[in-house]
Short mmCIF file of C-alpha atoms in Angstrom, two decimals:
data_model
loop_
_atom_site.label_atom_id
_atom_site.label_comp_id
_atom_site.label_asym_id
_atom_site.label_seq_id
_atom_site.Cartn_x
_atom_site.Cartn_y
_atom_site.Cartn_z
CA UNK A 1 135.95 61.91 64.76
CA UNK A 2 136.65 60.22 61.42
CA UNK A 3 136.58 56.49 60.18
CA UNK A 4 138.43 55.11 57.28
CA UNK A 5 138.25 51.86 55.01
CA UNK A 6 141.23 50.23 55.16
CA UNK A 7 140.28 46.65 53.39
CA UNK A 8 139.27 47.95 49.95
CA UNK A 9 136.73 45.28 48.37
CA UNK A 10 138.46 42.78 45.99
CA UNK A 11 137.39 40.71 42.57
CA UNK A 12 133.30 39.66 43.73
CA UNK A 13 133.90 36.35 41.90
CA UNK A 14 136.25 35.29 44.77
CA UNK A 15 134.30 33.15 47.09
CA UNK A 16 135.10 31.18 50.48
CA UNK A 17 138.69 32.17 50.70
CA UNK A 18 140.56 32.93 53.97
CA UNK A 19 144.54 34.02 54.78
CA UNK A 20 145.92 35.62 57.18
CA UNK A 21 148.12 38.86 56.58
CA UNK A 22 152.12 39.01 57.91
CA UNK A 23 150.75 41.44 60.99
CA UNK A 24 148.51 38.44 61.87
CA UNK A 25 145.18 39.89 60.93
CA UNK A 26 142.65 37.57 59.08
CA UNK A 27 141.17 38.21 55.54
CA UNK A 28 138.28 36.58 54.53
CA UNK A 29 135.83 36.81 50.89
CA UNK A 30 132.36 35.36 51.01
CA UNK A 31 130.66 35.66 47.53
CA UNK A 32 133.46 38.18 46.66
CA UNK A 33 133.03 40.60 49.66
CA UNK A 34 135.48 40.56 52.53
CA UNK A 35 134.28 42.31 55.48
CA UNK A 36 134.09 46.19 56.63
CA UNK A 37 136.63 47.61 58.98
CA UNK A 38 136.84 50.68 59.45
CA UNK A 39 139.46 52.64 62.39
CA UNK A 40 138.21 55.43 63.98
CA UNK A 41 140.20 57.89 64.10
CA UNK A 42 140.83 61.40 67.03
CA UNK A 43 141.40 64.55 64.97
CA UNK A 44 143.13 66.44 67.57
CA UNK A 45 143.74 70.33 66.94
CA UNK A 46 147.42 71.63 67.89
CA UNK A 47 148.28 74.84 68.77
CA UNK A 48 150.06 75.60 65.11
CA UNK A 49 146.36 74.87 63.95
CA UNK A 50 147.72 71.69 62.40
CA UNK A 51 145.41 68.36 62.96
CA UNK A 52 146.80 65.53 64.33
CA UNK A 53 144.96 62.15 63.78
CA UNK A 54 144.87 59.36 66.24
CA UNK A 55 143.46 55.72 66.08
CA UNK A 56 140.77 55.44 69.08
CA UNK A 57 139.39 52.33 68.14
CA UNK A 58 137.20 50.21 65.26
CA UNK A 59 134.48 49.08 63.40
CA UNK A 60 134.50 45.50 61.97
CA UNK A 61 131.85 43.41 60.37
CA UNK A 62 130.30 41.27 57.40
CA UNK A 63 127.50 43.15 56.51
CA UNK A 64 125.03 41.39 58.82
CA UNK A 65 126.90 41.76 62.27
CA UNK A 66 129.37 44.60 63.29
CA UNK A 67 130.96 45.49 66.23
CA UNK A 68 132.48 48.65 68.20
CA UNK A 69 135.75 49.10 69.82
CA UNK A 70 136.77 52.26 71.54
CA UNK A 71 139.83 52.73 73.62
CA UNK A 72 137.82 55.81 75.89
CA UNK A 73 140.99 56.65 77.11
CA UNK A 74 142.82 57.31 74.33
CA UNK A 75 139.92 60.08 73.36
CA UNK A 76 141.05 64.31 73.53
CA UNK A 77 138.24 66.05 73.72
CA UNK A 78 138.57 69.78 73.32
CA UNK A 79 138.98 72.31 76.42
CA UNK A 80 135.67 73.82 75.88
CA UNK A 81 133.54 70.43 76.36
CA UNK A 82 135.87 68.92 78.98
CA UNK A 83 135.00 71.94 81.10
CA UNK A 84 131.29 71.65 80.28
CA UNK A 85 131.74 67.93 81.69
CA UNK A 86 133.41 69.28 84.57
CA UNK A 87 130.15 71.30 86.13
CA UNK A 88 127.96 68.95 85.33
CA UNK A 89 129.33 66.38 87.47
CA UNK A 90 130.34 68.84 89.86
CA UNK A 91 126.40 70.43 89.99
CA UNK A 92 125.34 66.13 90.39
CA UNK A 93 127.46 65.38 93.23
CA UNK A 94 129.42 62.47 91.82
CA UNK A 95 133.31 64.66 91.35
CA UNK A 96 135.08 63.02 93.87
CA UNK A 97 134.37 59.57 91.87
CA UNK A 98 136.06 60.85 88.86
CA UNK A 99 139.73 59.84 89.04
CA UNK A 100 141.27 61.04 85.80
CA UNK A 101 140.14 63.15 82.86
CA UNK A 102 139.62 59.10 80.56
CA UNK A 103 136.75 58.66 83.21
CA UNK A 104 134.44 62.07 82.43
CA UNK A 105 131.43 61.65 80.56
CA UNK A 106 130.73 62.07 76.80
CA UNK A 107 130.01 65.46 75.80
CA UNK A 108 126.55 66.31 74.64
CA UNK A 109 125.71 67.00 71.08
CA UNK A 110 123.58 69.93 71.82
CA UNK A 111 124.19 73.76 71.15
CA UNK A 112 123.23 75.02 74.40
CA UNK A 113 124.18 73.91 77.79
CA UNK A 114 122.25 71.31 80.48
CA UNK A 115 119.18 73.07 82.19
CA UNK A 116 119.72 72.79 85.91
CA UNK A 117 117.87 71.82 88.76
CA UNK A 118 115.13 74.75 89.00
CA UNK A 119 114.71 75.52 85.26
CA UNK A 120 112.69 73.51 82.42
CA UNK A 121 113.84 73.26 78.72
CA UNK A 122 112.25 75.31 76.40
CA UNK A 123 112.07 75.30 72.75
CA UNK A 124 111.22 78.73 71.85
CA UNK A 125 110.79 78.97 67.92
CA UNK A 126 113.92 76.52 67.31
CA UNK A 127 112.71 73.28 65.57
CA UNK A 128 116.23 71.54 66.24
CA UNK A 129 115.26 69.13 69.59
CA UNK A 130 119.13 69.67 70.27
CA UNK A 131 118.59 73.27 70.73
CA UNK A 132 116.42 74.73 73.70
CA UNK A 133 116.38 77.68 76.22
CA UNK A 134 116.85 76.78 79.87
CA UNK A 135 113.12 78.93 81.53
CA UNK A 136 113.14 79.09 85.20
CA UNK A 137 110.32 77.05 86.73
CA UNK A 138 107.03 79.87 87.55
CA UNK A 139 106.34 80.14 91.67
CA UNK A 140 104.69 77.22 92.81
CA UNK A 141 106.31 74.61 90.88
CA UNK A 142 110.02 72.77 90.65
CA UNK A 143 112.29 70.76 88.76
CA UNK A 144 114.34 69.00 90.73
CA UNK A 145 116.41 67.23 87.72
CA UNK A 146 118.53 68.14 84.90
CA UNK A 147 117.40 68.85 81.78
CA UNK A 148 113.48 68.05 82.69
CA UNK A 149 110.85 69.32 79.80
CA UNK A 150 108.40 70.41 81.90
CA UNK A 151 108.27 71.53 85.60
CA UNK A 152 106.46 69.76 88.52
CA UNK A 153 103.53 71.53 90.05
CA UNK A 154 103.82 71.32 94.59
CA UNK A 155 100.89 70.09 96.38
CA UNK A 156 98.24 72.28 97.93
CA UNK A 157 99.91 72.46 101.16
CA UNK A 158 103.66 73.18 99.54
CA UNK A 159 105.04 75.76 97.66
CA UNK A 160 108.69 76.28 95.60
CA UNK A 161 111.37 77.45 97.25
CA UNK A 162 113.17 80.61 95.89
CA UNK A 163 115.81 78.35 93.50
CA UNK A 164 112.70 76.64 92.27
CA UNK A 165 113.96 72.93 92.74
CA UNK A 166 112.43 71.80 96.52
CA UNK A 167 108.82 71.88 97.28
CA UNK A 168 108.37 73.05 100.74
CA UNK A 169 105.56 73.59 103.13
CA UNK A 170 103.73 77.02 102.74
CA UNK A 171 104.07 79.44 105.67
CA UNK A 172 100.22 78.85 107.70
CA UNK A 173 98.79 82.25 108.47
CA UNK A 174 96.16 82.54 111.08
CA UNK A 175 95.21 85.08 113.61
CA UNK A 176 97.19 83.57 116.78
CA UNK A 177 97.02 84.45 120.36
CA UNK A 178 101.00 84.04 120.50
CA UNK A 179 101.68 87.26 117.77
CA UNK A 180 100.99 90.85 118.98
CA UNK A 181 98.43 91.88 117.30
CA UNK A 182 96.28 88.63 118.86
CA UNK A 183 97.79 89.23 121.82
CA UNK A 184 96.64 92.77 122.03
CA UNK A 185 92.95 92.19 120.93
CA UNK A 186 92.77 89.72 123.48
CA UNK A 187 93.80 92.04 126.39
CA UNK A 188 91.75 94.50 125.34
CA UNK A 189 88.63 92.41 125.10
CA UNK A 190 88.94 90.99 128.80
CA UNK A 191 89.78 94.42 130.41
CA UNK A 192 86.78 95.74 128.84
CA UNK A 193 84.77 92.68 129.74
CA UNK A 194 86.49 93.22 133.55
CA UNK A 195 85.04 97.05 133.43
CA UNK A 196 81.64 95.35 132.01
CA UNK A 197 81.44 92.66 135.05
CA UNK A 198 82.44 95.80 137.83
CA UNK A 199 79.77 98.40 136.13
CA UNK A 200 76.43 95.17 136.20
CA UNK A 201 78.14 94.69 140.51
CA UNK A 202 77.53 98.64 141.15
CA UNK A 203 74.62 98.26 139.43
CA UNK A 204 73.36 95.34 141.34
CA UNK A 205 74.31 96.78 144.77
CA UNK A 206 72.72 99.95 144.02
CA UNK A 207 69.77 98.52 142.31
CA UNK A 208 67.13 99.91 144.50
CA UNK A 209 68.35 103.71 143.90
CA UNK A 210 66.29 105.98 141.29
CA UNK A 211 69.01 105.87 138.38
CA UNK A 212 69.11 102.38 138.31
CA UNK A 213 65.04 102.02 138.68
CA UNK A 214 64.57 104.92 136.73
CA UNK A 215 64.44 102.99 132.91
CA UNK A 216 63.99 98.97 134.02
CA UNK A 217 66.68 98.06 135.62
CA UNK A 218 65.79 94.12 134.33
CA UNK A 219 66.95 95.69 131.23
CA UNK A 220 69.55 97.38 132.14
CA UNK A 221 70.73 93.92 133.58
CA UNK A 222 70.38 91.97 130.64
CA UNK A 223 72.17 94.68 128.47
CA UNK A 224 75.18 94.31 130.71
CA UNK A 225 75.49 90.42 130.72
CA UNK A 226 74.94 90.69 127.08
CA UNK A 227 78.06 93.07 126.37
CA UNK A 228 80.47 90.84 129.01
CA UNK A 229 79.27 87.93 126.53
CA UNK A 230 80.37 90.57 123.27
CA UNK A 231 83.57 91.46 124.90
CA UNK A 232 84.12 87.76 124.95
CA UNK A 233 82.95 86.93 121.77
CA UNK A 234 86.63 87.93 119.91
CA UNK A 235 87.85 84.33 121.67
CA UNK A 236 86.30 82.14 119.41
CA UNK A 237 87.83 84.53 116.08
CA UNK A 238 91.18 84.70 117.61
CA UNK A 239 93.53 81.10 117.44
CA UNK A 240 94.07 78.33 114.51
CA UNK A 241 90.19 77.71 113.49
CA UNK A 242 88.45 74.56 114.47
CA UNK A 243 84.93 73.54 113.38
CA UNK A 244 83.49 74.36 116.49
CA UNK A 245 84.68 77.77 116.28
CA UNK A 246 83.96 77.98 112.80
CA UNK A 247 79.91 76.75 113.71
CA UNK A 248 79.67 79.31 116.84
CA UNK A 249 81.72 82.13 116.43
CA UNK A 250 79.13 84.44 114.17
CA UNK A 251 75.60 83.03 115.17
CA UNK A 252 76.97 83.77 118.87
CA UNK A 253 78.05 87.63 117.77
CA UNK A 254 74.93 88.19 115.71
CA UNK A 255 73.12 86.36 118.72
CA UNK A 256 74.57 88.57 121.17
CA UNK A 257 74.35 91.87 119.56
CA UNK A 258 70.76 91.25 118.97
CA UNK A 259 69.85 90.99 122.41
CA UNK A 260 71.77 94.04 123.58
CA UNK A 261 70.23 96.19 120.85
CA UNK A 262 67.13 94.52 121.55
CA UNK A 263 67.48 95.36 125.17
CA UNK A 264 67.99 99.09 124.13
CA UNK A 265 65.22 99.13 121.74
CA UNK A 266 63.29 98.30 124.71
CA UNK A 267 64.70 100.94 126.96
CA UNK A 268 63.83 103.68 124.50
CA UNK A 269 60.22 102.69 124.01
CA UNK A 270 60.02 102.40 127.89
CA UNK A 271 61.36 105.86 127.79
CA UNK A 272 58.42 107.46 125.42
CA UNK A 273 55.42 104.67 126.89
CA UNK A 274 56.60 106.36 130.16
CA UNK A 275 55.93 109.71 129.40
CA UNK A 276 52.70 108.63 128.29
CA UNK A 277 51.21 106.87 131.02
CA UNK A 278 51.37 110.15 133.78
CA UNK A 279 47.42 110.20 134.56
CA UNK A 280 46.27 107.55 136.67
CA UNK A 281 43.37 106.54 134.20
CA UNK A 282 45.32 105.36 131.61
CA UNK A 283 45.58 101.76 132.52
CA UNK A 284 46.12 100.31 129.58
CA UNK A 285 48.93 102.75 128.75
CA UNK A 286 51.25 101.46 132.15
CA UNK A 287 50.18 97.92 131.54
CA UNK A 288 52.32 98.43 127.82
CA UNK A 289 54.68 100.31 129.95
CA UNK A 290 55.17 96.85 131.98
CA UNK A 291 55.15 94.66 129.52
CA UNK A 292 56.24 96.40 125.70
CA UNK A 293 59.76 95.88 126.99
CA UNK A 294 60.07 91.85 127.67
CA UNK A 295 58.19 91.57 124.35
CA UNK A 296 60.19 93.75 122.37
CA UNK A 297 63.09 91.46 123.48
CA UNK A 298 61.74 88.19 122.98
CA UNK A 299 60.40 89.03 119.78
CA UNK A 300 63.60 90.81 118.49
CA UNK A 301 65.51 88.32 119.62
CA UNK A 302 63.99 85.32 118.14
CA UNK A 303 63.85 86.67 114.65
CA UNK A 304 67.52 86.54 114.68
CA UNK A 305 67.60 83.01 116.23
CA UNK A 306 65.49 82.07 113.36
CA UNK A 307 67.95 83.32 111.08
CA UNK A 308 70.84 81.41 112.61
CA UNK A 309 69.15 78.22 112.93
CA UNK A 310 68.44 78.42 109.23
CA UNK A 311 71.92 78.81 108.34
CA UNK A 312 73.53 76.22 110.88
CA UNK A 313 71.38 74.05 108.81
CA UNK A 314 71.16 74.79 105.54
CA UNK A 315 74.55 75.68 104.90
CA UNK A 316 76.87 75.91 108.28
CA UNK A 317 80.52 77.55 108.56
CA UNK A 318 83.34 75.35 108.17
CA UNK A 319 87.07 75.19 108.40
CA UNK A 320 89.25 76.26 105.51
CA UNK A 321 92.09 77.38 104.01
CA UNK A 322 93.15 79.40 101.44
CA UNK A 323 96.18 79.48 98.75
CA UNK A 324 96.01 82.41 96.65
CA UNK A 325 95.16 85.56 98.56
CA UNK A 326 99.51 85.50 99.88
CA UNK A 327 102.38 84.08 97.88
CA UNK A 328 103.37 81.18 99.51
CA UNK A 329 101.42 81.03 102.32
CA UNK A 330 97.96 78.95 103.48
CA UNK A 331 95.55 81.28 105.34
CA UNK A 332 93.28 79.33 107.60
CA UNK A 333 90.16 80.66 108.14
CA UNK A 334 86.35 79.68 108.52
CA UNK A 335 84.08 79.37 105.38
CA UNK A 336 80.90 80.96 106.14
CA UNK A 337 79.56 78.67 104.41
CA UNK A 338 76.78 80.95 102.84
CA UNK A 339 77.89 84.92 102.32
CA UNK A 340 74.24 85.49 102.40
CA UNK A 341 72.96 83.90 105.51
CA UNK A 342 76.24 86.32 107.11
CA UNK A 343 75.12 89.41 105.60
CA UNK A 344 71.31 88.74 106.75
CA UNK A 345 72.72 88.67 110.03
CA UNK A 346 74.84 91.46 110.10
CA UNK A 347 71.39 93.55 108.05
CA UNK A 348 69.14 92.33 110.72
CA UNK A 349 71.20 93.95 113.46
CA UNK A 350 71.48 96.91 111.23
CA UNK A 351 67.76 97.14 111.23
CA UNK A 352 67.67 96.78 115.00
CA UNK A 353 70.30 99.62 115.31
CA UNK A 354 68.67 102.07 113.01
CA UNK A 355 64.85 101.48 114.06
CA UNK A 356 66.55 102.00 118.03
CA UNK A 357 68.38 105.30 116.50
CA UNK A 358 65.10 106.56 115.05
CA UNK A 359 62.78 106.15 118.37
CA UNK A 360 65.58 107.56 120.74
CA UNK A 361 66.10 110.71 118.60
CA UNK A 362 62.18 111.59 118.69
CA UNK A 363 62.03 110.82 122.66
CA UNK A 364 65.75 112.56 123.25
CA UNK A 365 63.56 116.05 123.79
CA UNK A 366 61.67 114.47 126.59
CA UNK A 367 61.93 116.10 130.10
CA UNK A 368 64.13 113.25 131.87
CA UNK A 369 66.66 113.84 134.21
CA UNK A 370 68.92 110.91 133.35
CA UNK A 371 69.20 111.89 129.93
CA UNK A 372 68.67 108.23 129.13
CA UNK A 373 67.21 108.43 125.23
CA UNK A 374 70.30 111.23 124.62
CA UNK A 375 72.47 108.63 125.81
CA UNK A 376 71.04 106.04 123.48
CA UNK A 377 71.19 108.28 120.30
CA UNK A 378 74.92 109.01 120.79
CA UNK A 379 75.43 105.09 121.20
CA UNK A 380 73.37 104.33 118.15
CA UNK A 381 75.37 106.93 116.36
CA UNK A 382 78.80 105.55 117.29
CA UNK A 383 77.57 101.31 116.89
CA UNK A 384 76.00 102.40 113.19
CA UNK A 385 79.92 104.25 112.29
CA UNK A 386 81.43 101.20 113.53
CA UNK A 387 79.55 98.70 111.28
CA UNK A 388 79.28 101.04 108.67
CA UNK A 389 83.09 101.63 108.07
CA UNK A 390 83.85 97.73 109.05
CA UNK A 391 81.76 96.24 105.66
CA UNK A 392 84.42 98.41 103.23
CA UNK A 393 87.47 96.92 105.64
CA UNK A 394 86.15 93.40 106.05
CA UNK A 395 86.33 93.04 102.30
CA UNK A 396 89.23 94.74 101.30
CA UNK A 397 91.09 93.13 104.12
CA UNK A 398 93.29 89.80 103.40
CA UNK A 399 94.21 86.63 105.81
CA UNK A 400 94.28 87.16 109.26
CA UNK A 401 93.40 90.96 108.85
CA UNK A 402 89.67 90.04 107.49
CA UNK A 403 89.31 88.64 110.84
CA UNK A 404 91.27 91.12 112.97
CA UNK A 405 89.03 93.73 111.77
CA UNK A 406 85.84 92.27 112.58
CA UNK A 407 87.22 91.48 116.29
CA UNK A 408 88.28 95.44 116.25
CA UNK A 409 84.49 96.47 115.29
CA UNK A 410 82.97 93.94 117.72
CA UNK A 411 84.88 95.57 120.27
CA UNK A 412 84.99 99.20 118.87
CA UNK A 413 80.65 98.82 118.99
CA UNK A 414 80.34 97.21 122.19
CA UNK A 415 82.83 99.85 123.95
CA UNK A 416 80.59 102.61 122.55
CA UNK A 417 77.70 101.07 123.85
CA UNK A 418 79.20 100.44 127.17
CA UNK A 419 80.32 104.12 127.49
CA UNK A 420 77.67 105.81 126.40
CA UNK A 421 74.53 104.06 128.12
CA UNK A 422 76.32 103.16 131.52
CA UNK A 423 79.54 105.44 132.42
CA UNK A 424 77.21 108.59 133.04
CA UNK A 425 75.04 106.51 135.25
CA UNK A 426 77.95 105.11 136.83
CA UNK A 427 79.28 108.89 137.73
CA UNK A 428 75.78 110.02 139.38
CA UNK A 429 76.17 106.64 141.19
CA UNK A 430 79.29 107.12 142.23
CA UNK A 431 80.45 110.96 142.39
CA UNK A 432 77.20 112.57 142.75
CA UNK A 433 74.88 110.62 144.60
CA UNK A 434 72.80 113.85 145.64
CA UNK A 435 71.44 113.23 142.10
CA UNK A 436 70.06 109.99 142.94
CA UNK A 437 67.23 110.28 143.91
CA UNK A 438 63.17 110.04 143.72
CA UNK A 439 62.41 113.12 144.36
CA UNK A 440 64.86 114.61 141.76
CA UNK A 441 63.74 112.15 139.65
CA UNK A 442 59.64 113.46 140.17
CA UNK A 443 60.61 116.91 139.76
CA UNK A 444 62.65 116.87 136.57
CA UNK A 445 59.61 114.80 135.05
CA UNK A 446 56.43 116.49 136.48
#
């Protein structure tokens, strides 16, 4: 586009003098200026390569006030920005309003073309503010305009969609009881509660035979209630987390486990005290007999009650979420609130497990004819694996697998005890009931 003087200035001492031309256009001097007009004028490029020049309007004024006049539709732009024009008002959504080519918009004075929807302008090392490089937005944020500087971050609870230009809501990840692997865990928990609930009714209707007499059968009693509770237990980890769940679900496992290694703790040392108190004399040894057990198990017990009520109150589980572990998703899960307080937990039953390991392997060589301090060992052994191969899992593991694997090891632990302790009783019970009885029992001991 060009402009051109037509009105050359005349003599400056001609003042105040007006006329008006043949054509009907009006000349005026003030203090020997007459006022700027200038045409603007199309250079249009034919295919010879020749220019062609064509008035598209004006500019006219006195030096103080001018003005602009542009027939638009009289205006050739070249191929090359008329298409540009074209998908950019295609991309916006406004085509169908464009009639004819007069009504498409100005071309941009820039050297590279509009960023879109999804991509921010970048400047690179170019100091011209025309020039820029079109970045896509990183994951997590959007533009959702053309030509934006800078990309818009998503809220917490949103992430970008995959062209970068819609926030939408992250994918919530939880372990569910609709999905399979919830599903399954669940199943498996109450058929092995269901086995739990029919081995303490054989036990109760054949309480008053010598293998269920033979090591406490109070004990016995309370370590089966305690592993239908642990079986459970995997129904407050498994579902969308609440803060009720979030307050019970460990101090009732830690709870739990306590008092069923607490119960076989006292088994064992009823086991050895037993062997000790064979001649009548020795009074004070069957009064500990009678009474080492229900104190072991209070006193175990309570030390991990403390514990629990310590961390309820100083620093309690809670609902959360978290945003970075998975691209685009939200895991919910429960904060423990203090990492500590849950590893003092899971020690303390460590401590239980291993002291109860120790005294069953010294009494396992004892003459009795239920095998029960074996039985005890091997359980000891397969609880202590469990736990010991869970700690390298729980904290490798991501989202809903962190809490997948600590309902597997729950279960995994309470199965072994379950199988070891109570299946063998359960087949001298059952299958060979010539076995059961006192005076087997008297002369395997004496």
């Amino acid at each position: 586009m060009v402009a051109s003087k037509v009105v050359p200035t005349v003599n400056r001492y001609l003042k105040n003098i007006r006329f008006t031309t043949p054509g009907g256009e009006e000349i005026r001097f003030d203090n020997g200026d007459s006022p700027a007009k200038f045409d603007l004028l199309n250079a249009i490029f034919l295919p010879d390569k020749s220019i062609q020049k064509k008035q598209v309007g004006h500019i006219y004024g006195d030096g103080q006030d001018y003005q602009l006049h542009v027939n638009r539709s009289a205006i050739q732009w070249p191929p090359k920005f008329l298409q540009l024009s074209i998908r950019v008002i295609h991309y916006e959504g406004y085509a169908d309003d464009i009639m004819d080519i007069s009504c498409l918009p100005t071309p941009r004075s820039v050297c590279t073309e509009s960023c879109l929807p999804g991509y921010h302008k970048s400047q690179g090392r170019s100091r011209i503010s025309c020039c820029h490089y079109c970045v896509r937005c990183p994951e997590g944020e959007i533009s959702n305009m053309t030509d934006m500087e800078i990309c818009l971050k998503c809220p917490e609870n949103q992430w970008s969609n995959d062209r970068r230009d819609v926030c939408i809501e992250r994918t919530v990840v939880f372990l569910s009881h609709g999905e399979i692997l919830g599903a399954s865990l669940i199943s498996i928990a109450l058929l092995f509660c269901c086995v739990t609930a029919v081995i303490l009714g054989i036990f109760i209707k054949y309480r008053d035979t010598a293998v269920v007499r033979a090591n406490n059968q109070n004990l016995s009693f309370i370590l089966l209630l305690s592993l239908i509770l642990a079986f459970l237990c995997p129904l407050l980890f498994i579902g969308r987390p609440t803060e009720m769940s979030c307050l019970l679900r460990q101090v009732a496992f830690g709870n739990i486990f306590t008092v069923a290694l607490s119960s076989l703790l006292a088994k064992t040392v009823t086991v050895v005290l037993a062997f000790r108190a064979t001649k009548p004399d020795q009074k004070l040894m069957r009064w500990l007999t009678r009474h080492s057990s229900r104190s072991l198990l209070v006193i175990c017990s309570f030390g991990e009650a403390v514990i629990c009520a310590l961390w309820l109150c100083l620093s309690p589980p809670f609902p959360d979420h978290d945003t970075q572990a998975e691209v685009g998703k939200m895991i919910l899960q429960c904060n423990e609130g203090s990492v500590a307080a849950f590893y003092i937990v899971i020690g303390y039953m460590g401590g239980l497990a291993a002291l109860c390991f120790i005294v069953a392997s010294l009494a396992r060589k004892l003459p009795d004819t239920f095998n029960e301090a074996q039985f005890i060992t091997f359980s000891m052994a397969v609880f202590c694996s469990v736990w010991v191969a869970f700690i390298p899992a729980y904290l490798s593991a991501k989202g809903k697998y962190t809490v997948a694997f600590e309902v597997f090891a729950i279960l995994a632990s309470s199965a072994g005890l379950l199988g070891c302790i109570f299946i063998p009783k359960c087949y001298i019970i059952l299958i060979r009931p010539d076995l059961n009885t006192k005076v087997k029992l008297i002369t395997s001991r004496s």
